[in-house]
PDB file of C-alpha atoms in Angstrom:
ATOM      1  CA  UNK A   1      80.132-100.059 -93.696  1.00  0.00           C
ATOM      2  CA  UNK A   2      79.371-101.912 -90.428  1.00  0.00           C
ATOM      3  CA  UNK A   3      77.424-105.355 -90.515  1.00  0.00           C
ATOM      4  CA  UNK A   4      75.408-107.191 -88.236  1.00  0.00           C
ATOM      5  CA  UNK A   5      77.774-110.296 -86.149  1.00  0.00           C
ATOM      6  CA  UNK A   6      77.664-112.906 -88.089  1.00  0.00           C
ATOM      7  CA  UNK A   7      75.408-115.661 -86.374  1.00  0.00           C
ATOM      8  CA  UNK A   8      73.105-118.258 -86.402  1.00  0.00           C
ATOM      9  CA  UNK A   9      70.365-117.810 -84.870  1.00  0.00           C
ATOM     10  CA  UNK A  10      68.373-120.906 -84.814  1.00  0.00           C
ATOM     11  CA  UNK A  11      64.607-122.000 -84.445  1.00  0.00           C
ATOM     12  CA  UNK A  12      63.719-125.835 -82.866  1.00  0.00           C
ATOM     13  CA  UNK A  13      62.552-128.061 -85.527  1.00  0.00           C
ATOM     14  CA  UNK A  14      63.289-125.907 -88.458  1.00  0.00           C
ATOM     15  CA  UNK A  15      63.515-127.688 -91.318  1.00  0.00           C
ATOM     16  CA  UNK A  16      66.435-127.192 -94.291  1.00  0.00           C
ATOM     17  CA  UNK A  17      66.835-128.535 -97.641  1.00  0.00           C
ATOM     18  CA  UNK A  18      69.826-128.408 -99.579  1.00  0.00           C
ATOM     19  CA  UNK A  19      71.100-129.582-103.023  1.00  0.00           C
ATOM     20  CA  UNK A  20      74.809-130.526-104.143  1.00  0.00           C
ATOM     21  CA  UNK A  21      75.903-130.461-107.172  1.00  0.00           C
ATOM     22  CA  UNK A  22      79.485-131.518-108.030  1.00  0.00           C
ATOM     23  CA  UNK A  23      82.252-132.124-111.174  1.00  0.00           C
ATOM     24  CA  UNK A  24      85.067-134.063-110.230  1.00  0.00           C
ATOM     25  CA  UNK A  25      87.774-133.848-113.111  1.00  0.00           C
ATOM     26  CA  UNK A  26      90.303-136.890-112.277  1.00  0.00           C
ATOM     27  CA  UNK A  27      93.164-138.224-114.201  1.00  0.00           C
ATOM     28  CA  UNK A  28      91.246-139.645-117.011  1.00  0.00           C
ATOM     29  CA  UNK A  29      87.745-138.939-116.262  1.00  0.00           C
ATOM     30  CA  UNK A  30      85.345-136.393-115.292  1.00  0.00           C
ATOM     31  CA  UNK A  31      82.200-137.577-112.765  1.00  0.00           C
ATOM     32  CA  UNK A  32      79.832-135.524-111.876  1.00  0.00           C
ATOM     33  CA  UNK A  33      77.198-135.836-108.642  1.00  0.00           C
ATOM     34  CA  UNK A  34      73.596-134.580-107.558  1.00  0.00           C
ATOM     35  CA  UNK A  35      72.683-135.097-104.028  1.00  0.00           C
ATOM     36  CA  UNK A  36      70.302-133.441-101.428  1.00  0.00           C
ATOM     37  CA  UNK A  37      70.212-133.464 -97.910  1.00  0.00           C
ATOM     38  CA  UNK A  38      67.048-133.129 -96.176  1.00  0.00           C
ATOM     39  CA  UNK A  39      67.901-131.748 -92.674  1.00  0.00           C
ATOM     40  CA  UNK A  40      65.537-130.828 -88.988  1.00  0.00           C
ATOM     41  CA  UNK A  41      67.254-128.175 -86.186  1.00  0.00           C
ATOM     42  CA  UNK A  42      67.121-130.342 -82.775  1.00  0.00           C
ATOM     43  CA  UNK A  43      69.458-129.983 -79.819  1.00  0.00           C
ATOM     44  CA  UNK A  44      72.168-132.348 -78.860  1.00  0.00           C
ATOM     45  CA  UNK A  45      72.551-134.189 -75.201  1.00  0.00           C
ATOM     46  CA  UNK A  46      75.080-131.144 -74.264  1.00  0.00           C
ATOM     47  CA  UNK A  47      72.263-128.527 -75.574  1.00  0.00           C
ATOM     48  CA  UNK A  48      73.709-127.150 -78.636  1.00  0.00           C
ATOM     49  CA  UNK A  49      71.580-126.611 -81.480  1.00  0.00           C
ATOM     50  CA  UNK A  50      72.882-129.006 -84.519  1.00  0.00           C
ATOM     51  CA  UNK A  51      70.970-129.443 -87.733  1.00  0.00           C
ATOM     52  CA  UNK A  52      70.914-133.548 -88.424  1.00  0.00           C
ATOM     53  CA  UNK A  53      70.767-134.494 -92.595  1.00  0.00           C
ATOM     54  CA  UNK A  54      69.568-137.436 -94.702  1.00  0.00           C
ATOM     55  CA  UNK A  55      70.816-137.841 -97.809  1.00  0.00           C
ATOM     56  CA  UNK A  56      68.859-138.716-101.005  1.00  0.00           C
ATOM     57  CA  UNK A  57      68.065-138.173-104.458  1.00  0.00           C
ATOM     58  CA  UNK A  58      71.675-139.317-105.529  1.00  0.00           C
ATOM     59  CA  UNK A  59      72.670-139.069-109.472  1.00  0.00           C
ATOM     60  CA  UNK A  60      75.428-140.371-110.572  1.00  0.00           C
ATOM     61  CA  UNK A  61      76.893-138.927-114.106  1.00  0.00           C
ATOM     62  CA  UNK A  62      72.962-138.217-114.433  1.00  0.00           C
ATOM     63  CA  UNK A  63      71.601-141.453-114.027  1.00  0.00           C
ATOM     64  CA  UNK A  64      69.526-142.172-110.363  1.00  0.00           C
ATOM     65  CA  UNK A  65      71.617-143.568-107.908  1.00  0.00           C
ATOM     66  CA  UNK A  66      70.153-146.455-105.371  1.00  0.00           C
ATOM     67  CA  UNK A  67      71.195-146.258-102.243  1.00  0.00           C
ATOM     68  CA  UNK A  68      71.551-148.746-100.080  1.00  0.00           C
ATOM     69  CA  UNK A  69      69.803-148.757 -96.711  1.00  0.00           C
ATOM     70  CA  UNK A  70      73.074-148.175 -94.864  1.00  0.00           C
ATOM     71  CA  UNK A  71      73.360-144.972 -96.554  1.00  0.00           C
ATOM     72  CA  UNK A  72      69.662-143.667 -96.221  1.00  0.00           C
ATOM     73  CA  UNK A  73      70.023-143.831 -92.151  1.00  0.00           C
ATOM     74  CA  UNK A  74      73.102-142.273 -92.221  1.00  0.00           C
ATOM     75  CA  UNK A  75      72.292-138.782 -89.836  1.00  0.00           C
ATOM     76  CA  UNK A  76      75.084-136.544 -90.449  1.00  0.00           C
ATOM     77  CA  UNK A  77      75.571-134.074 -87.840  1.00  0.00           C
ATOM     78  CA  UNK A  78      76.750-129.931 -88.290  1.00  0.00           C
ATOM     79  CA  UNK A  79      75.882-126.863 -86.568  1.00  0.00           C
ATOM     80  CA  UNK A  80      77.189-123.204 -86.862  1.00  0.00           C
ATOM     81  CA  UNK A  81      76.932-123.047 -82.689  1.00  0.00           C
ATOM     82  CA  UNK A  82      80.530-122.152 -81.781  1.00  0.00           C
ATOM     83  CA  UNK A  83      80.231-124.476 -79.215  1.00  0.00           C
ATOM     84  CA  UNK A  84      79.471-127.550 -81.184  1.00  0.00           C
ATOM     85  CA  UNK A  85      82.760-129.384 -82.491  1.00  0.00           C
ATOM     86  CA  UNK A  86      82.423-130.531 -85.935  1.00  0.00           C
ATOM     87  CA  UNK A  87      83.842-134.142 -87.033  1.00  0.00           C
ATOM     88  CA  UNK A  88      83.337-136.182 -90.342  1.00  0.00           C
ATOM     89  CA  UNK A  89      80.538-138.816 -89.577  1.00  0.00           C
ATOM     90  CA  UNK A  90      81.446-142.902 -89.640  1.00  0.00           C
ATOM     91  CA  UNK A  91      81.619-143.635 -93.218  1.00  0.00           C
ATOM     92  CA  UNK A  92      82.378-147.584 -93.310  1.00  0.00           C
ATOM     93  CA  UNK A  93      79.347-148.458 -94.474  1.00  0.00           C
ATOM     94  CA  UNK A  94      78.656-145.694 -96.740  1.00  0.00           C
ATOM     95  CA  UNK A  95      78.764-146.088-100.477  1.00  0.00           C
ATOM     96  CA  UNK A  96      81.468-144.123-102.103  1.00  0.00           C
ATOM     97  CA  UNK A  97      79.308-141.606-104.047  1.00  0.00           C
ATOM     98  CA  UNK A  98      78.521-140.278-100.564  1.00  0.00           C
ATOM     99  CA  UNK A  99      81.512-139.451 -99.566  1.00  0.00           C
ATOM    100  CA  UNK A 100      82.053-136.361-101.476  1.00  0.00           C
ATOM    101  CA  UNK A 101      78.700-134.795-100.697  1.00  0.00           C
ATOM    102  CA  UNK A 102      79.192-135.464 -97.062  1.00  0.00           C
ATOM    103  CA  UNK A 103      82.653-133.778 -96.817  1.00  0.00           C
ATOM    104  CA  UNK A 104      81.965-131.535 -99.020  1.00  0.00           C
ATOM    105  CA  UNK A 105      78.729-130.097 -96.862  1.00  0.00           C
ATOM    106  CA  UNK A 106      80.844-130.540 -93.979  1.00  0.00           C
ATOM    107  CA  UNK A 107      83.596-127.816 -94.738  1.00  0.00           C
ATOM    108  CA  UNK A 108      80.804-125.321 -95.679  1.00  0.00           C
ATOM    109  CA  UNK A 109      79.860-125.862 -92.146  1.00  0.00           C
ATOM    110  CA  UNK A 110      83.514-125.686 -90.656  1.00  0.00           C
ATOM    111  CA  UNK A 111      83.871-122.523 -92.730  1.00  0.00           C
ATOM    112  CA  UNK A 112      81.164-120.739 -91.839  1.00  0.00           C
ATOM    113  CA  UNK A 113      81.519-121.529 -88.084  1.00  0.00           C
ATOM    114  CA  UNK A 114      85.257-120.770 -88.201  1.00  0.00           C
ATOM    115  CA  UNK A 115      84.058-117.248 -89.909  1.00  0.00           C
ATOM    116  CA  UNK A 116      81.315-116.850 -86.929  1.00  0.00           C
ATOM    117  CA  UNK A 117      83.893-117.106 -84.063  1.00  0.00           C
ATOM    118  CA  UNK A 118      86.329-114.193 -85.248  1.00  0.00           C
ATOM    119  CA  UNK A 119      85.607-110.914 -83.614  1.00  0.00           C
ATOM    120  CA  UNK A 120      87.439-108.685 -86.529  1.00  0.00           C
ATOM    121  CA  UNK A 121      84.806-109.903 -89.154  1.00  0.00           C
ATOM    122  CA  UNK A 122      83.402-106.714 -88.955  1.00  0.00           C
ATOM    123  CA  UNK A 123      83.298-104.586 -92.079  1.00  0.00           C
ATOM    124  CA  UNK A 124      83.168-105.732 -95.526  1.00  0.00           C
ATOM    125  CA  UNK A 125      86.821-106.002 -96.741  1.00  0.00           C
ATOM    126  CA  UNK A 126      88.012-107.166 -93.358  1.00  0.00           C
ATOM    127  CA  UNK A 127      90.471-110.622 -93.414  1.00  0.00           C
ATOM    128  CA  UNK A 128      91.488-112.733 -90.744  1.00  0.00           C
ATOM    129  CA  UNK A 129      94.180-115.686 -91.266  1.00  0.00           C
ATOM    130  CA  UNK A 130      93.779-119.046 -89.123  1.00  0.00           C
ATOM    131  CA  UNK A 131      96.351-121.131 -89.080  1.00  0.00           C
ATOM    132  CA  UNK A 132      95.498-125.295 -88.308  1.00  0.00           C
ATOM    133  CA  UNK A 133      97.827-128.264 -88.014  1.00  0.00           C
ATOM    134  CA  UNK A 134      95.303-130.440 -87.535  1.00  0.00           C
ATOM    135  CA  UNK A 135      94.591-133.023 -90.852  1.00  0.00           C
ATOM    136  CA  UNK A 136      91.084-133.596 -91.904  1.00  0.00           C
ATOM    137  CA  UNK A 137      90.424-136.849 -93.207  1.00  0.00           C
ATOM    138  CA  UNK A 138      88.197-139.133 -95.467  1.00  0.00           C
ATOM    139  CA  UNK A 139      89.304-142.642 -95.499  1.00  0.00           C
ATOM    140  CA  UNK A 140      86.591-145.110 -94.184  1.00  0.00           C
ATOM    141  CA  UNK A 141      89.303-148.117 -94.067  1.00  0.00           C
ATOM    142  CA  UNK A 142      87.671-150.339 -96.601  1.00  0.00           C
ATOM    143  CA  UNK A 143      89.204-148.376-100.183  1.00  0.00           C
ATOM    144  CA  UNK A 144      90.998-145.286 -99.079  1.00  0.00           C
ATOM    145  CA  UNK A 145      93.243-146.451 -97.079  1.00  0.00           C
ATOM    146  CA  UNK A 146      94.641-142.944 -96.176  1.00  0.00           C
ATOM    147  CA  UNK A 147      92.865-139.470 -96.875  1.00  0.00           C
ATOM    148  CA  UNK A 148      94.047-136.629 -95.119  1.00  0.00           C
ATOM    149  CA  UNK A 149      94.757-132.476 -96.218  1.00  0.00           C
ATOM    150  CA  UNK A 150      96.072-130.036 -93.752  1.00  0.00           C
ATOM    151  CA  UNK A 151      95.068-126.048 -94.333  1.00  0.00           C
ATOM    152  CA  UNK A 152      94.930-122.935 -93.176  1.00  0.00           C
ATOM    153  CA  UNK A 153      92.181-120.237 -93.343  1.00  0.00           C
ATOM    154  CA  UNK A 154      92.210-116.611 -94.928  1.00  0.00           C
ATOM    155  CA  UNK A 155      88.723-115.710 -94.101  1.00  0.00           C
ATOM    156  CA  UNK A 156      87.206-112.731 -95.847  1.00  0.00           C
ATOM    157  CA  UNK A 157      83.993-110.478 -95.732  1.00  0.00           C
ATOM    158  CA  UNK A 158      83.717-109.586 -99.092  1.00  0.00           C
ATOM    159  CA  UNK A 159      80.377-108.125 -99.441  1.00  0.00           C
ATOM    160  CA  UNK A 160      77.112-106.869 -97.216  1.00  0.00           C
ATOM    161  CA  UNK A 161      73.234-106.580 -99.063  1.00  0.00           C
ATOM    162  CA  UNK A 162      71.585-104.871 -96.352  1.00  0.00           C
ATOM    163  CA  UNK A 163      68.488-105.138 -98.493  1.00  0.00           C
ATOM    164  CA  UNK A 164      68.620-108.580 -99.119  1.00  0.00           C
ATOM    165  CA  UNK A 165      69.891-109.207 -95.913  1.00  0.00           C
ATOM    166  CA  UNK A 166      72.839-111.275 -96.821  1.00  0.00           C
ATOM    167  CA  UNK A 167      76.544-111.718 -96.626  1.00  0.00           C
ATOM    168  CA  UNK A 168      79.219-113.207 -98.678  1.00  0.00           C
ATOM    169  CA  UNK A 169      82.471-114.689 -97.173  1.00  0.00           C
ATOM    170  CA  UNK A 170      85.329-116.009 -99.128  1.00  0.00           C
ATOM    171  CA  UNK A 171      87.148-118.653 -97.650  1.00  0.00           C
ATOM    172  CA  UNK A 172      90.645-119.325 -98.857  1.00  0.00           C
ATOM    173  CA  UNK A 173      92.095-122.770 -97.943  1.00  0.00           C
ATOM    174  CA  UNK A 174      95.589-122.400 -98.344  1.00  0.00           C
ATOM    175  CA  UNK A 175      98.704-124.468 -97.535  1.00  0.00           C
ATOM    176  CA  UNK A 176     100.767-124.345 -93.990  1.00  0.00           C
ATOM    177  CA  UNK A 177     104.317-123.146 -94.541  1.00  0.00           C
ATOM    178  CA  UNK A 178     105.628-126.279 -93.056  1.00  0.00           C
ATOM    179  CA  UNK A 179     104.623-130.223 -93.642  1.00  0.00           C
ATOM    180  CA  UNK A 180     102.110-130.721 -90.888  1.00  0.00           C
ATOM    181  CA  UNK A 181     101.224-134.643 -92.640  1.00  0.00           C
ATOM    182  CA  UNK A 182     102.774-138.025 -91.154  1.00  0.00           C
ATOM    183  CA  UNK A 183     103.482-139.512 -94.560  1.00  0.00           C
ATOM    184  CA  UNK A 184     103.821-143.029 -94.627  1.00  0.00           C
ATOM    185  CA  UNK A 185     106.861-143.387 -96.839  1.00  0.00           C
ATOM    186  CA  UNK A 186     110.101-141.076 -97.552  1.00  0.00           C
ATOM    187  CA  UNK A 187     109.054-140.333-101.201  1.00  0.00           C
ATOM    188  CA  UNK A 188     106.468-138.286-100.233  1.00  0.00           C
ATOM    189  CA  UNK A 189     108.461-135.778 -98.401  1.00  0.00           C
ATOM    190  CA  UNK A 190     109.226-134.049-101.934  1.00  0.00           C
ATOM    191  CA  UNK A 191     107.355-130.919-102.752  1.00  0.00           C
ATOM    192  CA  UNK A 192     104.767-131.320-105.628  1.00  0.00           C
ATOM    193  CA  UNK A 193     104.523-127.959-106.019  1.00  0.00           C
ATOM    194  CA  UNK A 194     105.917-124.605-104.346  1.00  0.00           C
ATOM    195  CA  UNK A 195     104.743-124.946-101.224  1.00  0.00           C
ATOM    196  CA  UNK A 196     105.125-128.547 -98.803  1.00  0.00           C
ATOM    197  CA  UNK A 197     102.604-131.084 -99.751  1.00  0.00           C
ATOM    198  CA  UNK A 198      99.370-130.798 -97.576  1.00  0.00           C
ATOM    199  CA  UNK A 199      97.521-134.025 -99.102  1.00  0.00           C
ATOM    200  CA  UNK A 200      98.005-137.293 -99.656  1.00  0.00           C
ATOM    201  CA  UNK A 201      95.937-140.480-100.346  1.00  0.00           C
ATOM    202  CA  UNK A 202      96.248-144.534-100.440  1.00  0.00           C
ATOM    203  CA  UNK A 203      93.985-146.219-101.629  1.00  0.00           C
ATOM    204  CA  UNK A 204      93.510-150.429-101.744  1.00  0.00           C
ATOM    205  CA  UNK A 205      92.293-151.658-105.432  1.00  0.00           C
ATOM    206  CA  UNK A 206      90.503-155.490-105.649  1.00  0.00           C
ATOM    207  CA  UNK A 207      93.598-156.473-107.068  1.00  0.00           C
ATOM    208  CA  UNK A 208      95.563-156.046-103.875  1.00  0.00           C
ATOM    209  CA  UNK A 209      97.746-152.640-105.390  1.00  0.00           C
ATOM    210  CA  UNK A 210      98.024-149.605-103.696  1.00  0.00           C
ATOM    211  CA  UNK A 211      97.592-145.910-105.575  1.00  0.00           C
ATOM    212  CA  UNK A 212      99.514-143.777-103.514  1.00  0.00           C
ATOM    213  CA  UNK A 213      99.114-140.230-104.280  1.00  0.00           C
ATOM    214  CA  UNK A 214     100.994-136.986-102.240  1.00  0.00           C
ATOM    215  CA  UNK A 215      99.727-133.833-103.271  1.00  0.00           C
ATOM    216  CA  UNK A 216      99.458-129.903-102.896  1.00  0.00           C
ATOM    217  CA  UNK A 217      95.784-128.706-102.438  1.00  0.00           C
ATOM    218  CA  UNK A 218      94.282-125.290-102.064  1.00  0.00           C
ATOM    219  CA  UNK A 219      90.447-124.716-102.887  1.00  0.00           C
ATOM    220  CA  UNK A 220      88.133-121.513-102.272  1.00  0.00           C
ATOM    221  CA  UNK A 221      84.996-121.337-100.584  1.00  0.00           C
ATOM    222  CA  UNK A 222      82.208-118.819-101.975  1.00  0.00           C
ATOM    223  CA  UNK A 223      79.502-118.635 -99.315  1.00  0.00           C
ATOM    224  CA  UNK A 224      76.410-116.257 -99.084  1.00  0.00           C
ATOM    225  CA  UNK A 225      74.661-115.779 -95.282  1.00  0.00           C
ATOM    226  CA  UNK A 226      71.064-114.989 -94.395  1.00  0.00           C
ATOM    227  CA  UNK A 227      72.100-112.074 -92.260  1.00  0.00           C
ATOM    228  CA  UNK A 228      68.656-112.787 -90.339  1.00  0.00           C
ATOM    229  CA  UNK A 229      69.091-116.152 -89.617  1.00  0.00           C
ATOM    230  CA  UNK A 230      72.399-117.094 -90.102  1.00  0.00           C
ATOM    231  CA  UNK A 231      72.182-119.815 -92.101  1.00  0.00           C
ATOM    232  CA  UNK A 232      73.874-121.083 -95.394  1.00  0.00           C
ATOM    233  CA  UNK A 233      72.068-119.818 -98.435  1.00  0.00           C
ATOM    234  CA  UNK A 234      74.342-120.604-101.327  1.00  0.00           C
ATOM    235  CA  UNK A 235      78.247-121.456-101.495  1.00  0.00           C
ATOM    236  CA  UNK A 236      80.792-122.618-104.277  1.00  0.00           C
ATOM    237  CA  UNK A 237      83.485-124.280-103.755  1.00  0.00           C
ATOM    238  CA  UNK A 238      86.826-124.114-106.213  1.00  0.00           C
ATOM    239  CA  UNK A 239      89.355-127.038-105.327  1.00  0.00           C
ATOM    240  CA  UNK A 240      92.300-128.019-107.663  1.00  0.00           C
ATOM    241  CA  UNK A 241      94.881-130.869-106.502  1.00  0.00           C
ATOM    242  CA  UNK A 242      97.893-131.193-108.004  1.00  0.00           C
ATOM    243  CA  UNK A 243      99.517-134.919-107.334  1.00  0.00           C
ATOM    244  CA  UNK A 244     102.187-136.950-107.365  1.00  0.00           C
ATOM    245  CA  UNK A 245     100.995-141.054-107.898  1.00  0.00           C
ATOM    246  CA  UNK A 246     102.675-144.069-108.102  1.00  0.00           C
ATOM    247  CA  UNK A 247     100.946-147.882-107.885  1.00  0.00           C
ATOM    248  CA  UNK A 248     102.828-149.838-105.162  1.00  0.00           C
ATOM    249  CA  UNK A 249     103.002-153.481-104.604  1.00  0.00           C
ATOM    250  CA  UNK A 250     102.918-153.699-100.957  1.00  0.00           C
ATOM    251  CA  UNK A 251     101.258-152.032 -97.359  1.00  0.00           C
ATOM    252  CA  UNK A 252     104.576-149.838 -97.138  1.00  0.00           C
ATOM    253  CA  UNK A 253     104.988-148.464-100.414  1.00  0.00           C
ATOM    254  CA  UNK A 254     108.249-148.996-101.018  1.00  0.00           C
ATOM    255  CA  UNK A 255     107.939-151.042-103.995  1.00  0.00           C
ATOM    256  CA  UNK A 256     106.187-149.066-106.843  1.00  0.00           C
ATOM    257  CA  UNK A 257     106.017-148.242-110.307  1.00  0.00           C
ATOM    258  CA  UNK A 258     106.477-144.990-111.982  1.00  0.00           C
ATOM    259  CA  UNK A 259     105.242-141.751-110.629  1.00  0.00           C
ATOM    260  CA  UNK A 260     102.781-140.044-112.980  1.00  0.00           C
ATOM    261  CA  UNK A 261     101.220-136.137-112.513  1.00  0.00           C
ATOM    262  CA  UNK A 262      98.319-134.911-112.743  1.00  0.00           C
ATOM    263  CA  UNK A 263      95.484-132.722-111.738  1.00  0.00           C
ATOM    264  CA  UNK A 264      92.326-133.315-109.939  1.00  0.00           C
ATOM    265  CA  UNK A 265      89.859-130.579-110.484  1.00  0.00           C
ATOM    266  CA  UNK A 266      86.232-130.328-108.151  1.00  0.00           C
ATOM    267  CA  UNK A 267      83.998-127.938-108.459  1.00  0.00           C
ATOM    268  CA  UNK A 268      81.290-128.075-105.722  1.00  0.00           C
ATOM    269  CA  UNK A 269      78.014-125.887-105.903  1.00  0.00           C
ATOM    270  CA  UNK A 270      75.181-125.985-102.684  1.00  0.00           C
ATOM    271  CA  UNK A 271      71.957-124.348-102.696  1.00  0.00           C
ATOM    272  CA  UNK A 272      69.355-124.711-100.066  1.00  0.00           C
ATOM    273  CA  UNK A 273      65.876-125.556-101.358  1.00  0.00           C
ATOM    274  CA  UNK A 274      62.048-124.942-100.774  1.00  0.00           C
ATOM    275  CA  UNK A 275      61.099-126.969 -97.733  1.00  0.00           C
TER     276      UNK A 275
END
């Protein structure tokens, strides 16, 4: 079977609403978020068509979360235009229950787009692999200190609806054969799991410690596409971290306590919403 290209094709000032939902099993505890981004289709000084989001409606573990007016006018920026390069938006003055959401929605985007530029997405059952040395990250300097993964991509067309009109791609993140992380200290090096570690974190508590966590990460994308219009109608998003943290006393981490092991467990779900 033979599908349409995937693209976006996109309409000045449409309009998009999408919801988050989120469970973030940690260590010890299990947090869960609710979040919707409220989002208008408007062109960018070099012409590309980008879709510009609001965030709002924030729940916390269920209860309504207030956000501060720092984090209402942050506009985050994506686009599925091939031609419009993706980056994670300043987040130094954005409260930490943000952050999630706003990565999160970001690799749907980076997925998708990646997906959109390959030329052998052509039948349903069709792969490509993308390989990527480049680390993503999410520290905003104030707490996490250090966020950064590195992955690669085995993209996938699993399934067509030509009634519906609709796609699905699965979107494997998977580790790089070899370290591609600058890891601040030598302990790190060590392979949590089977494969080298592609994620690591520092973070700064009020006490003046430092968590230090090196990790191996791999997480699956779920993502259904409006075959008409290009744009993201669903996705899921699977992403287990197995880590390696100790507690350091100082900046270099070379004085620390124990290590300890566990798993962090997200599970991300997006839906886009009646305008």
């Amino acid at each position: 079977m033979t599908q349409p290209t995937l693209a976006r094709h996109y309409e000045q000032g449409e309009s998009l609403v999408y919801r988050m939902q989120g469970i973030n099993e940690g260590q010890s505890t299990t947090r869960r978020y609710d979040a919707v981004a409220k989002g208008l289709v408007t062109k960018d000084a070099s012409g590309n068509f980008v879709e510009q989001f609001h965030w709002s409606d924030v729940h916390s573990d269920g209860e309504a979360f207030t956000l501060s007016p720092e984090s209402q006018q942050l506009q985050q920026t994506v686009s599925l235009d091939p031609g419009y390069r993706l980056a994670m938006p300043s987040l130094r003055t954005v409260q930490p229950v943000l952050i999630g959401p706003i990565a999160d929605l970001l690799t749907f985007y980076a997925d998708v787009q990646l997906a959109m530029r390959q030329k052998d997405l052509i039948h349903v059952g069709d792969h490509v692999f993308v390989k990527r040395s480049v680390p993503n990250s999410w520290a905003y300097g104030t707490h996490v200190l250090l966020g950064q993964d590195v992955i690669d991509f085995d993209i996938s067309l699993q399934s067509v609806d030509e009634a519906a009109h609709t796609a699905i791609l699965i979107v494997r993140h998977v580790p790089p054969a070899e370290l591609q992380l600058k890891l601040p200290t030598a302990w790190m090096l060590k392979p949590v799991g089977s494969r080298p570690n592609n994620w690591v974190q520092v973070e700064k508590t009020q006490e003046g410690k430092y968590i230090a966590g090196i990790g191996l990460e791999t997480f699956e994308a779920d993502i259904k596409i409006s075959l008409l219009s290009g744009r993201i109608l669903s996705a899921t998003m699977d992403n287990p971290v197995d880590v390696l943290e100790r507690t350091c006393d100082d900046a270099d981490l070379a004085t620390c306590g124990e290590a300890s092991h566990y798993r962090v467990w997200r599970q991300i779900r997006l839906e886009a919403q009646p305008n």
